[in-house]
CSV table of C-alpha atoms in Angstrom, one decimal:
chain,number,residue,atom,x,y,z
A,253,MET,CA,12.2,0.5,18.7
A,254,ALA,CA,13.4,3.7,16.8
A,255,SER,CA,12.5,7.0,18.4
A,256,THR,CA,9.2,8.6,17.2
A,257,PRO,CA,9.6,10.6,13.9
A,258,VAL,CA,8.9,14.2,13.6
A,259,VAL,CA,6.6,14.3,10.5
A,260,PRO,CA,7.5,17.4,8.4
A,261,ILE,CA,4.8,20.2,8.0
A,262,ASP,CA,6.9,21.8,5.0
A,263,TYR,CA,7.0,19.4,2.3
A,264,LYS,CA,9.4,21.5,0.0
A,265,ALA,CA,12.4,19.5,0.9
A,266,ILE,CA,10.7,16.3,-0.1
A,267,LYS,CA,8.7,17.3,-3.4
A,268,THR,CA,10.6,16.6,-6.6
A,269,ASN,CA,8.1,18.7,-8.7
A,270,ASP,CA,6.3,22.2,-8.8
A,271,LYS,CA,2.9,20.6,-8.3
A,272,GLU,CA,0.8,22.5,-5.8
A,273,ASP,CA,0.1,20.4,-2.6
A,274,ASP,CA,-3.8,20.7,-3.0
A,275,LYS,CA,-3.4,19.1,-6.5
A,276,PHE,CA,-2.4,15.8,-5.1
A,277,ARG,CA,-5.1,13.2,-4.5
A,278,VAL,CA,-7.9,15.0,-6.3
A,279,TYR,CA,-10.8,12.6,-5.9
A,280,SER,CA,-14.1,14.1,-7.3
A,281,ALA,CA,-16.4,13.3,-10.1
A,282,ASP,CA,-16.6,17.2,-10.5
A,283,GLU,CA,-12.8,17.6,-10.9
A,284,ASP,CA,-10.1,16.3,-13.2
A,285,THR,CA,-10.1,12.9,-11.7
A,286,PRO,CA,-9.5,10.4,-14.4
A,287,ALA,CA,-12.4,8.1,-15.2
A,288,ARG,CA,-10.2,5.0,-14.7
A,289,VAL,CA,-9.8,6.2,-11.0
A,290,ILE,CA,-13.5,6.8,-10.3
A,291,GLU,CA,-14.4,3.3,-11.7
A,292,HIS,CA,-11.5,1.8,-9.7
A,293,TYR,CA,-13.0,3.2,-6.5
A,294,ARG,CA,-16.5,2.3,-7.3
A,295,ASP,CA,-15.3,-1.3,-7.9
A,296,MET,CA,-13.3,-1.2,-4.5
A,297,ARG,CA,-16.3,-0.1,-2.5
A,298,SER,CA,-18.6,-2.6,-4.4
A,299,ASN,CA,-16.4,-5.8,-4.0
A,300,HIS,CA,-14.3,-5.5,-0.6
A,301,THR,CA,-16.0,-7.4,1.9
A,302,VAL,CA,-15.2,-9.5,5.0
A,303,GLU,CA,-15.7,-12.8,2.8
A,304,PHE,CA,-13.6,-11.5,-0.2
A,305,TYR,CA,-10.9,-10.9,2.5
A,306,LYS,CA,-10.9,-14.3,3.9
A,307,ARG,CA,-10.8,-15.7,0.6
A,308,MET,CA,-7.8,-13.7,-0.5
A,309,GLU,CA,-6.1,-14.7,2.9
A,310,GLN,CA,-6.5,-18.3,2.0
A,311,LYS,CA,-5.7,-18.0,-1.7
A,312,TYR,CA,-2.3,-16.1,-0.8
A,313,SER,CA,-1.4,-17.9,2.1
A,314,PHE,CA,2.2,-18.7,2.5
A,315,GLU,CA,1.7,-21.6,4.8
A,316,ASN,CA,1.3,-24.3,2.2
A,317,GLY,CA,4.2,-23.5,-0.2
A,318,GLY,CA,4.8,-20.7,-2.6
A,319,ARG,CA,3.8,-20.2,-6.1
A,320,ARG,CA,7.1,-19.0,-7.6
A,321,LYS,CA,10.6,-18.2,-6.6
A,322,MET,CA,11.9,-15.0,-8.0
A,323,THR,CA,14.7,-12.3,-7.2
A,324,ILE,CA,14.0,-9.0,-5.9
A,325,GLU,CA,15.2,-7.7,-9.4
A,326,GLN,CA,12.9,-10.0,-11.2
A,327,ALA,CA,9.8,-8.9,-9.3
A,328,PHE,CA,10.8,-5.3,-10.2
A,329,ALA,CA,11.1,-6.4,-13.9
A,330,GLU,CA,7.5,-7.8,-13.6
A,331,LEU,CA,6.4,-4.2,-12.3
A,332,GLU,CA,8.3,-2.4,-15.2
A,333,ASP,CA,5.3,-1.9,-17.1
A,334,TYR,CA,2.5,-2.0,-14.3
A,335,ILE,CA,0.5,1.3,-14.0
A,336,ASP,CA,-1.6,1.7,-10.9
A,337,ALA,CA,-5.2,2.5,-12.1
A,338,SER,CA,-6.0,4.0,-8.6
A,339,ASP,CA,-3.3,6.8,-8.9
A,340,PRO,CA,-4.6,10.4,-10.1
A,341,ASP,CA,-1.2,11.6,-9.5
A,342,LEU,CA,1.1,9.6,-11.8
A,343,ASP,CA,0.5,7.7,-15.1
A,344,LEU,CA,3.8,6.1,-15.3
A,345,PRO,CA,5.0,2.6,-14.5
A,346,ASN,CA,4.9,1.7,-10.8
A,347,MET,CA,8.8,0.7,-10.9
A,348,LEU,CA,9.6,4.2,-11.5
A,349,HIS,CA,7.4,5.5,-8.5
A,350,LEU,CA,9.3,2.9,-6.3
A,351,MET,CA,12.7,4.3,-7.3
A,352,GLN,CA,11.4,7.7,-6.9
A,353,THR,CA,10.3,7.1,-3.3
A,354,ALA,CA,13.5,5.3,-2.3
A,355,GLU,CA,15.7,8.0,-3.5
A,356,GLY,CA,13.7,10.9,-2.0
A,357,ILE,CA,14.1,9.1,1.3
A,358,ARG,CA,17.7,8.6,0.7
A,359,LYS,CA,18.3,12.1,-0.2
A,360,ALA,CA,16.4,13.4,2.9
A,361,GLY,CA,19.2,11.4,5.0
A,362,HIS,CA,16.7,8.8,6.7
A,363,PRO,CA,18.3,5.4,7.7
A,364,ASP,CA,19.0,2.8,5.1
A,365,TRP,CA,16.0,0.4,6.2
A,366,LEU,CA,13.7,3.4,5.5
A,367,GLN,CA,15.3,3.8,2.0
A,368,LEU,CA,14.7,0.2,1.4
A,369,THR,CA,11.2,0.3,2.6
A,370,GLY,CA,10.6,2.9,0.1
A,371,LEU,CA,12.0,0.7,-2.9
A,372,VAL,CA,9.9,-2.4,-1.9
A,373,HIS,CA,6.7,-0.9,-0.5
A,374,ASP,CA,4.6,-1.4,-3.6
A,375,MET,CA,6.2,-4.6,-4.7
A,376,GLY,CA,3.3,-6.6,-3.5
A,377,LYS,CA,1.6,-5.5,-6.7
A,378,ILE,CA,3.4,-8.7,-8.2
A,379,MET,CA,0.2,-10.3,-6.8
A,380,PHE,CA,-1.3,-9.6,-10.3
A,381,LEU,CA,0.6,-12.6,-11.6
A,382,TRP,CA,-1.6,-15.0,-9.9
A,383,GLY,CA,-4.7,-12.7,-9.9
A,384,THR,CA,-7.7,-12.6,-12.3
A,385,ASN,CA,-10.0,-9.8,-13.5
A,386,GLU,CA,-12.8,-11.4,-11.4
A,387,ASP,CA,-10.9,-10.8,-8.4
A,388,GLY,CA,-9.6,-7.2,-9.3
A,389,GLN,CA,-6.1,-8.3,-9.7
A,390,ASP,CA,-5.6,-8.1,-13.5
A,391,GLY,CA,-2.2,-6.2,-14.1
A,392,TYR,CA,-1.8,-7.5,-17.7
A,393,SER,CA,-4.7,-5.9,-19.7
A,394,PRO,CA,-4.8,-1.9,-20.0
A,395,THR,CA,-8.4,-2.1,-19.1
A,396,GLY,CA,-8.0,-4.8,-16.5
A,397,LYS,CA,-9.5,-4.5,-13.1
A,398,GLN,CA,-7.2,-3.7,-10.2
A,399,TRP,CA,-9.5,-3.0,-7.3
A,400,ALA,CA,-7.8,-5.7,-5.1
A,401,LEU,CA,-4.3,-4.6,-6.0
A,402,GLY,CA,-4.2,-0.9,-5.2
A,403,GLY,CA,-6.1,2.2,-4.0
A,404,ASP,CA,-7.0,3.5,-0.4
A,405,THR,CA,-7.8,0.8,1.9
A,406,PHE,CA,-10.6,0.9,4.5
A,407,VAL,CA,-11.5,-1.5,7.3
A,408,VAL,CA,-13.9,-4.3,6.2
A,409,GLY,CA,-16.1,-5.9,9.1
A,410,CYS,CA,-17.4,-2.5,10.4
A,411,GLN,CA,-19.2,0.7,9.1
A,412,ILE,CA,-17.2,2.5,6.4
A,413,PRO,CA,-16.7,6.1,7.5
A,414,ASP,CA,-18.2,8.7,5.1
A,415,ASP,CA,-16.2,11.6,6.2
A,416,ALA,CA,-12.8,9.6,5.7
A,417,VAL,CA,-13.0,7.8,2.3
A,418,VAL,CA,-12.7,9.2,-1.2
A,419,PHE,CA,-16.0,8.8,-3.3
A,420,PRO,CA,-18.2,8.2,0.0
A,421,GLU,CA,-21.2,8.0,-2.4
A,422,PHE,CA,-20.0,4.5,-3.2
A,423,ASN,CA,-20.2,3.2,0.3
A,424,ARG,CA,-23.9,2.2,-0.2
A,425,LEU,CA,-22.9,-0.2,-2.8
A,426,ASN,CA,-20.9,-2.4,-0.4
A,427,PRO,CA,-22.8,-5.5,0.4
A,428,ASP,CA,-21.5,-5.6,4.0
A,429,MET,CA,-23.1,-2.2,4.7
A,430,GLN,CA,-26.4,-4.0,4.3
A,431,ASP,CA,-25.5,-6.6,6.9
A,432,SER,CA,-26.2,-6.0,10.4
A,433,ARG,CA,-23.1,-7.7,11.6
A,434,TYR,CA,-20.8,-5.4,9.8
A,435,ASN,CA,-22.5,-2.0,9.3
A,436,THR,CA,-22.0,-0.6,12.9
A,437,LYS,CA,-19.4,1.6,14.3
A,438,TYR,CA,-17.5,-1.3,15.9
A,439,GLY,CA,-18.9,-4.2,13.8
A,440,ILE,CA,-17.1,-7.4,14.6
A,441,TYR,CA,-14.2,-5.7,16.4
A,442,GLN,CA,-13.8,-4.8,20.2
A,443,PRO,CA,-13.2,-1.1,21.3
A,444,HIS,CA,-9.2,-0.5,21.2
A,445,CYS,CA,-8.5,-4.0,19.8
A,446,GLY,CA,-5.5,-2.6,18.1
A,447,ILE,CA,-4.7,-1.9,14.3
A,448,ASP,CA,-3.1,-5.2,13.7
A,449,ASN,CA,-6.5,-6.9,14.6
A,450,LEU,CA,-8.4,-5.1,11.8
A,451,MET,CA,-9.0,-6.4,8.3
A,452,PHE,CA,-8.2,-3.7,5.8
A,453,ALA,CA,-9.3,-4.3,2.2
A,454,TRP,CA,-7.1,-6.9,0.7
A,455,GLY,CA,-4.5,-5.4,-1.7
A,456,HIS,CA,-0.6,-5.2,-2.4
A,457,ASP,CA,-0.1,-3.7,1.1
A,458,GLU,CA,-1.2,-7.0,3.1
A,459,TYR,CA,0.3,-9.4,0.4
A,460,MET,CA,3.8,-7.5,0.7
A,461,TYR,CA,3.7,-7.6,4.5
A,462,ARG,CA,3.0,-11.3,4.7
A,463,MET,CA,5.5,-12.0,2.0
A,464,LEU,CA,8.3,-10.3,4.0
A,465,VAL,CA,7.3,-11.9,7.2
A,466,ALA,CA,7.3,-15.4,5.5
A,467,ASN,CA,10.7,-14.8,4.2
A,468,ASN,CA,12.0,-13.7,7.7
A,469,CYS,CA,13.3,-10.3,6.5
A,470,THR,CA,14.9,-8.3,9.2
A,471,LEU,CA,13.4,-4.9,8.4
A,472,PRO,CA,12.3,-3.2,11.7
A,473,ARG,CA,8.5,-3.1,12.8
A,474,GLU,CA,8.3,0.5,11.7
A,475,ALA,CA,9.1,-0.6,8.1
A,476,LEU,CA,6.8,-3.4,8.1
A,477,ASP,CA,3.9,-1.0,9.4
A,478,MET,CA,4.6,1.4,6.6
A,479,ILE,CA,4.3,-1.4,3.9
A,480,ARG,CA,1.2,-3.0,5.6
A,481,TYR,CA,-0.7,0.4,6.1
A,482,HIS,CA,0.6,3.0,3.7
A,483,SER,CA,-2.6,2.7,1.8
A,484,ALA,CA,-4.9,3.1,4.6
A,485,TYR,CA,-5.5,6.8,4.1
A,486,PRO,CA,-8.7,6.8,6.2
A,487,TRP,CA,-6.8,5.9,9.0
A,488,HIS,CA,-3.3,7.6,8.9
A,489,ASP,CA,-4.7,10.6,7.0
A,490,ARG,CA,-8.1,11.4,7.9
A,491,GLY,CA,-8.0,10.0,11.5
A,492,ALA,CA,-10.6,7.2,11.1
A,493,TYR,CA,-10.7,4.2,13.3
A,494,LYS,CA,-9.5,5.9,16.7
A,495,HIS,CA,-11.9,3.9,18.6
A,496,LEU,CA,-10.2,0.6,17.3
A,497,MET,CA,-6.6,1.7,18.1
A,498,ALA,CA,-4.6,0.5,20.8
A,499,GLU,CA,-2.3,3.0,22.8
A,500,GLU,CA,0.7,1.7,21.0
A,501,ASP,CA,-0.8,2.6,17.7
A,502,GLU,CA,-0.5,6.2,18.3
A,503,GLU,CA,3.3,6.1,17.8
A,504,ARG,CA,3.1,3.6,15.1
A,505,ILE,CA,0.8,5.9,13.0
A,506,GLN,CA,3.5,8.6,13.1
A,507,TRP,CA,5.9,6.3,11.1
A,508,VAL,CA,3.2,5.7,8.5
A,509,LYS,CA,2.6,9.3,8.1
A,510,LEU,CA,6.3,10.1,7.7
A,511,PHE,CA,6.5,7.5,5.1
A,512,ASN,CA,3.5,8.7,3.3
A,513,LYS,CA,5.0,12.2,2.5
A,514,PHE,CA,7.6,10.6,0.5
A,515,ASP,CA,5.3,8.1,-1.0
A,516,LEU,CA,3.1,10.9,-2.2
A,517,TYR,CA,5.3,14.0,-3.0
A,518,THR,CA,8.1,12.3,-4.8
A,519,LYS,CA,5.8,11.5,-7.6
A,520,ASP,CA,7.3,13.2,-10.8
A,521,GLY,CA,6.6,12.2,-14.3
A,522,ASP,CA,9.8,14.0,-15.2
A,523,ASN,CA,12.1,12.4,-12.8
A,524,ASP,CA,13.1,9.3,-14.7
A,525,LEU,CA,15.4,7.3,-12.6
A,526,LYS,CA,17.2,4.2,-13.9
A,527,LEU,CA,17.2,1.0,-11.9
A,528,GLU,CA,20.6,0.0,-13.2
A,529,GLU,CA,22.1,3.3,-11.8
A,530,VAL,CA,20.8,2.7,-8.3
A,531,TRP,CA,20.4,-1.0,-7.9
A,532,PRO,CA,24.2,-1.8,-6.7
A,533,TYR,CA,23.3,0.3,-3.5
A,534,TYR,CA,19.8,-1.2,-3.0
A,535,LYS,CA,21.3,-4.5,-3.6
A,536,GLY,CA,23.5,-4.2,-0.5
A,537,LEU,CA,20.6,-3.1,1.6
A,538,CYS,CA,18.6,-6.1,0.5
A,539,GLU,CA,21.3,-8.3,1.8
A,540,LYS,CA,21.7,-6.5,4.9
A,541,TYR,CA,18.1,-6.7,5.9
A,542,GLY,CA,17.5,-10.4,4.9
A,543,LEU,CA,16.4,-10.2,1.2
A,544,GLY,CA,19.7,-11.5,-0.4
A,545,GLY,CA,20.3,-14.9,-1.1
A,546,GLU,CA,17.7,-17.9,-0.9
A,547,LEU,CA,15.6,-17.2,1.8
A,548,ILE,CA,13.6,-19.4,4.2
A,549,GLY,CA,10.0,-18.9,3.5
A,550,ASP,CA,7.1,-20.1,1.2
A,551,LEU,CA,7.9,-17.6,-1.4
A,552,ALA,CA,11.6,-17.4,-1.8
A,553,VAL,CA,12.9,-14.0,-2.7
A,554,LYS,CA,16.6,-13.0,-3.1
A,555,ALA,CA,18.8,-10.1,-4.4
A,556,VAL,CA,21.1,-10.8,-7.5
């Protein structure tokens, strides 16, 4: 395992724009939060339940064969016009955000595995290729529902923390919060059971993590944690679920925190990187970490 990172306090070296820190992630009906974002989180809180998680887990299982073989570059092409409805900070294609994140990490001199993590961390949003509007996975229509693709994730199966989620007023809309099995502090979980044993609201994070594992990629555990939990803001940003964390999770969360700074502060509408200019470098990283060539797994992905 890599040594525990030092999470920077001063983000000036990371940021690629002049936006003030307190202007990022503004979620309030009284502020300048876009209406599409408010609607997205209302839908997330209304629909993410234990039952929905288990249904998506079965639908997107890699155990019984994959749906489509594609290259990493083809996956990026699918995301070229995808705009995340949950993001108040960037109204541009998600592909640009991936490149900005990766290049920000590269510029900061972090290891190449962390750079590659930045490039692929949101690639799980290709889940929209098999999703439906009813399941909150419509990435085709400009007004399609994306509540099970992106957005801050929270743990299903226990009480949703009012002090750690955006738009806490929507918590009452969640069906599980009316179910005595799920609406208590611990819900279905045991104290300090560990972060890996929690069911976070289903989205691109969990899908991408499972896809990489199914393809036997060799990115380190720290990278897989960043991919799997980077949207879990109530956990890594607001300090929720400490009563469910195992001792080893205290170190793991530091890696997610480090990654989060690049995921957030490299968003820049004026930083128009071109995939063709940086792809040769990242193609080599794909090959180095097991994402090059035909892979063993239920959904084959390769670099070209």
